[in-house]
C-alpha positions as MATLAB code, in Angstrom:
seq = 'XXXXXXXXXXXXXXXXXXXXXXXXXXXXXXXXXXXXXXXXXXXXXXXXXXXXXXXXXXXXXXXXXXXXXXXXXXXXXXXXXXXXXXXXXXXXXXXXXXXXXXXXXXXXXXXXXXXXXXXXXXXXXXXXXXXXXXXXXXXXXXXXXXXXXXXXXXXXXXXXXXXXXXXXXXXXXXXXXXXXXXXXXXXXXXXXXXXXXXXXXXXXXXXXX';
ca = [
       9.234   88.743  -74.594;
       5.405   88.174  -73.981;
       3.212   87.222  -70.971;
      -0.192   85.886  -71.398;
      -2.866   88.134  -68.838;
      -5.767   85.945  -67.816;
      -8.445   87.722  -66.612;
     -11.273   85.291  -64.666;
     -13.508   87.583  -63.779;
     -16.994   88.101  -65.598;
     -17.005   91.387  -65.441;
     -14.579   93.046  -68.404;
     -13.160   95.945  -66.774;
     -13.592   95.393  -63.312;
     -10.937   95.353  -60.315;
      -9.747   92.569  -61.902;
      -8.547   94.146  -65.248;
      -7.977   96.801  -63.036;
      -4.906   95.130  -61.387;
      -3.694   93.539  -64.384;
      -3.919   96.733  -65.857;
      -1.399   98.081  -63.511;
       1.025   95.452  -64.311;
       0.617   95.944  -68.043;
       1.733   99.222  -67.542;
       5.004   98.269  -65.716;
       5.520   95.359  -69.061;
       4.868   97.797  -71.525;
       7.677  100.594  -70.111;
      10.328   97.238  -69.777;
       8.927   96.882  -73.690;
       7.229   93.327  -72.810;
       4.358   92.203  -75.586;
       1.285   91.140  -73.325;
      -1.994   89.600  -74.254;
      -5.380   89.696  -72.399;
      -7.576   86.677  -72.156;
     -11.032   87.244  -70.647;
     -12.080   84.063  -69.307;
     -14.831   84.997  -66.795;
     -17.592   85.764  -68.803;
     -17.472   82.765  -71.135;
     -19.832   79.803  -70.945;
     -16.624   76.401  -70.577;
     -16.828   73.250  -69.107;
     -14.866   71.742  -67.103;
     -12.681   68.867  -67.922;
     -14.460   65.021  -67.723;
     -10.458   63.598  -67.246;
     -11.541   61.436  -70.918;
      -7.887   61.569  -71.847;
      -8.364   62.272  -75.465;
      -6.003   65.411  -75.292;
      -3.441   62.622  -75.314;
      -3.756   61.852  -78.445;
      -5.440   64.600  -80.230;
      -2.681   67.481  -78.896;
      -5.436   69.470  -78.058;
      -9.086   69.288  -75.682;
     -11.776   67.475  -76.895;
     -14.112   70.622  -76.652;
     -12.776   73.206  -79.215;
     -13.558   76.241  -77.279;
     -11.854   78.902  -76.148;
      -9.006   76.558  -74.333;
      -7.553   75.267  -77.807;
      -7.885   79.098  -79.045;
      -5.888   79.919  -76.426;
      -3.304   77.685  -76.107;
      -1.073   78.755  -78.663;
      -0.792   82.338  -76.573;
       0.579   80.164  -73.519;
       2.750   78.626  -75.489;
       4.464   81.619  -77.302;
       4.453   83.477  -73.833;
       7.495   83.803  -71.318;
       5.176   84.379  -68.579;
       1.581   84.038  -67.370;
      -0.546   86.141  -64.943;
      -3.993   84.483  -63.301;
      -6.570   87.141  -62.124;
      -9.406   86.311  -60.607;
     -12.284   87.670  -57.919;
     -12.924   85.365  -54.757;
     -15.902   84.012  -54.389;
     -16.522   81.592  -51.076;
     -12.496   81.528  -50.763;
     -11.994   80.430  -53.660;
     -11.380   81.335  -57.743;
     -13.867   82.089  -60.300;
     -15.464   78.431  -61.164;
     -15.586   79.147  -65.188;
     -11.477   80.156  -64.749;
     -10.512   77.170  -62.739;
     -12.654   75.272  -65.692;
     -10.190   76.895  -68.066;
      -7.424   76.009  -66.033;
      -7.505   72.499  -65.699;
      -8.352   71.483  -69.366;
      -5.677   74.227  -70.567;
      -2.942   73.207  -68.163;
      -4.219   69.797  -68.421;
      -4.871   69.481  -72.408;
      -1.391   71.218  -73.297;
       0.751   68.571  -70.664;
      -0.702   65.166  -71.841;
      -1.051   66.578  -75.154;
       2.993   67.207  -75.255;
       2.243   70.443  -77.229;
       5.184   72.097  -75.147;
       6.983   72.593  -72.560;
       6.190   74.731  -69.516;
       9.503   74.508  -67.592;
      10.577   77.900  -66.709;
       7.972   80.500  -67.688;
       7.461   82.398  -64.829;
       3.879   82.070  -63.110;
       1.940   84.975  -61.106;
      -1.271   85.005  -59.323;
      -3.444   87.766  -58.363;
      -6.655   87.856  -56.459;
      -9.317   90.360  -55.856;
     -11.897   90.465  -52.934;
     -14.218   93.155  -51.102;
     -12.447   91.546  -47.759;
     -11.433   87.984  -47.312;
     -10.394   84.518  -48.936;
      -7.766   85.573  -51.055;
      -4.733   83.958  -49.450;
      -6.782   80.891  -50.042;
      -7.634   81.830  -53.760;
      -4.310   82.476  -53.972;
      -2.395   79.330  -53.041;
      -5.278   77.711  -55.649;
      -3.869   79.397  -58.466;
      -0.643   78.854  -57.987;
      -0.888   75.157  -57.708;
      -0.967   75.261  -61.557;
       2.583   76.286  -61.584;
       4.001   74.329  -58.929;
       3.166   71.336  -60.929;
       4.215   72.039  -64.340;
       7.961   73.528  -63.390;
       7.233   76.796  -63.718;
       8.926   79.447  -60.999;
       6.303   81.075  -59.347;
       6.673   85.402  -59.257;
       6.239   87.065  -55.541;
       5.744   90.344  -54.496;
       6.425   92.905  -51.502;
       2.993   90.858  -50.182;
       0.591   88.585  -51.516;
      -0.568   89.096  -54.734;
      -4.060   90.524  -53.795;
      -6.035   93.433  -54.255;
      -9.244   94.939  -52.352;
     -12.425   95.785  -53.729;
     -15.544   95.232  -54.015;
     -17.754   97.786  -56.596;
     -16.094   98.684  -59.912;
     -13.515  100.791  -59.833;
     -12.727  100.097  -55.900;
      -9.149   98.752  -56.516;
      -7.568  101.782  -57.504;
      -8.240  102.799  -53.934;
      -6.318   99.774  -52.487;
      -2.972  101.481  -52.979;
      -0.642   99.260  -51.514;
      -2.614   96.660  -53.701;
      -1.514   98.258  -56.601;
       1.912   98.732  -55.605;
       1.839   95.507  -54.959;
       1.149   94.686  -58.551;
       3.657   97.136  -60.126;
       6.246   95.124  -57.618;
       5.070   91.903  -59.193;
       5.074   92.781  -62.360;
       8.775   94.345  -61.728;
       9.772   91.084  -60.304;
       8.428   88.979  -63.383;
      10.349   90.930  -65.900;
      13.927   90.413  -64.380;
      12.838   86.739  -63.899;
      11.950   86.319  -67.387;
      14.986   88.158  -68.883;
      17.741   86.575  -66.329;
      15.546   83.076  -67.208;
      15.854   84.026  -70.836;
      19.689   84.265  -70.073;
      20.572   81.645  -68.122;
      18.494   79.156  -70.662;
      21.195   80.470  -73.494;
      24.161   79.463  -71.707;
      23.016   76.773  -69.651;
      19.586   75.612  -71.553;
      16.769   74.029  -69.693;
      17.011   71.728  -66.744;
      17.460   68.146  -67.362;
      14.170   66.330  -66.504;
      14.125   62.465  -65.201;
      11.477   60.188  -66.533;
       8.271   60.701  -64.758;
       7.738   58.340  -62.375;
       3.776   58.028  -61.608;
       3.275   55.940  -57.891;
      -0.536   54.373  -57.883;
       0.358   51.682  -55.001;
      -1.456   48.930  -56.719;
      -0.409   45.662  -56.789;
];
């Protein structure tokens, strides 16, 4: 099994790879493969909504989202981490987000139903309840079952290296990461002898006549 680790912030080994660092750990004793993707620090745009994905099975801008998107596929689970800032995620992540999450569903390149989902947010003090309900909006719409902890997934800290003070942070990540890897394996399980759940046809509502 695999999870894809996407780290938002700019900073390459700050409290953000810090508590996704702590999770790795817990995958790599329950022998799950994980993969880092640094997001924060790279120069994307965000997505102008021209549809082309649709057709092409991939973005239109072949950056680091098409790179990437072959590691979401392949993965059983995902983990967002980003820093706060004003309440609310990393802009170059949430960039990445939409035209990933965005690219890979009207593209049809595969199906996200069931891979389990996980925030995790880092501040010095505040917004992160609001950062996290952002992230895991990408989830909720794609039918993936979103991974909770013993609290919300957050972690304090504010110079580098501050989050391995935030103890019941980091517990809080070993918890979550606990939590992902019996979802994944009973998921993995339950897809075997039941397979996926059926799906209607989408039905889009504009309300215009």
């Amino acid at each position: 099994m695999k999870v894809m680790l996407i780290n938002g912030s700019p900073h390459p080994q700050g409290n953000t790879f810090l508590a996704l660092e702590e999770m790795r750990k817990i995958f790599a004793a329950e022998d799950i493969e994980t993969e880092m993707v640094h997001v924060g620090n790279k120069a994307l745009r965000g997505c102008i909504a021209c549809g082309s994905c649709a057709a092409k099975k991939k973005c239109v801008f072949d950056d680091l989202v098409n790179e990437t998107a072959p590691i979401f596929k392949e993965s059983n689970g995902v983990v967002i981490g980003s820093p706060v800032y004003y309440a609310s995620a990393n802009g170059t992540l949430i960039s990445y987000l939409d035209r990933l999450f965005f690219s890979t569903q009207m593209g049809q390149c595969f199906d996200k139903t069931m891979k389990v989902g996980a925030s995790v947010v880092i501040a010095r003090r505040g917004g992160l309840s609001a950062t996290f309900d952002e992230l895991n909006k990408y989830f909720t719409m794609n039918n993936m079952p979103v991974a909770s902890s013993q609290y919300w997934n957050s972690v304090h800290g504010r110079e580098q290296g501050e989050a391995v003070k935030d103890d019941e942070g980091m517990q809080t990540m070993r918890t979550l990461a606990q939590n992902m890897v019996f979802l994944m394996k009973s998921i993995a399980l339950g897809r075997e002898k039941y397979g996926l759940p059926e799906k209607e046809e989408w039905i889009p509502t504009h309300f215009i006549r």
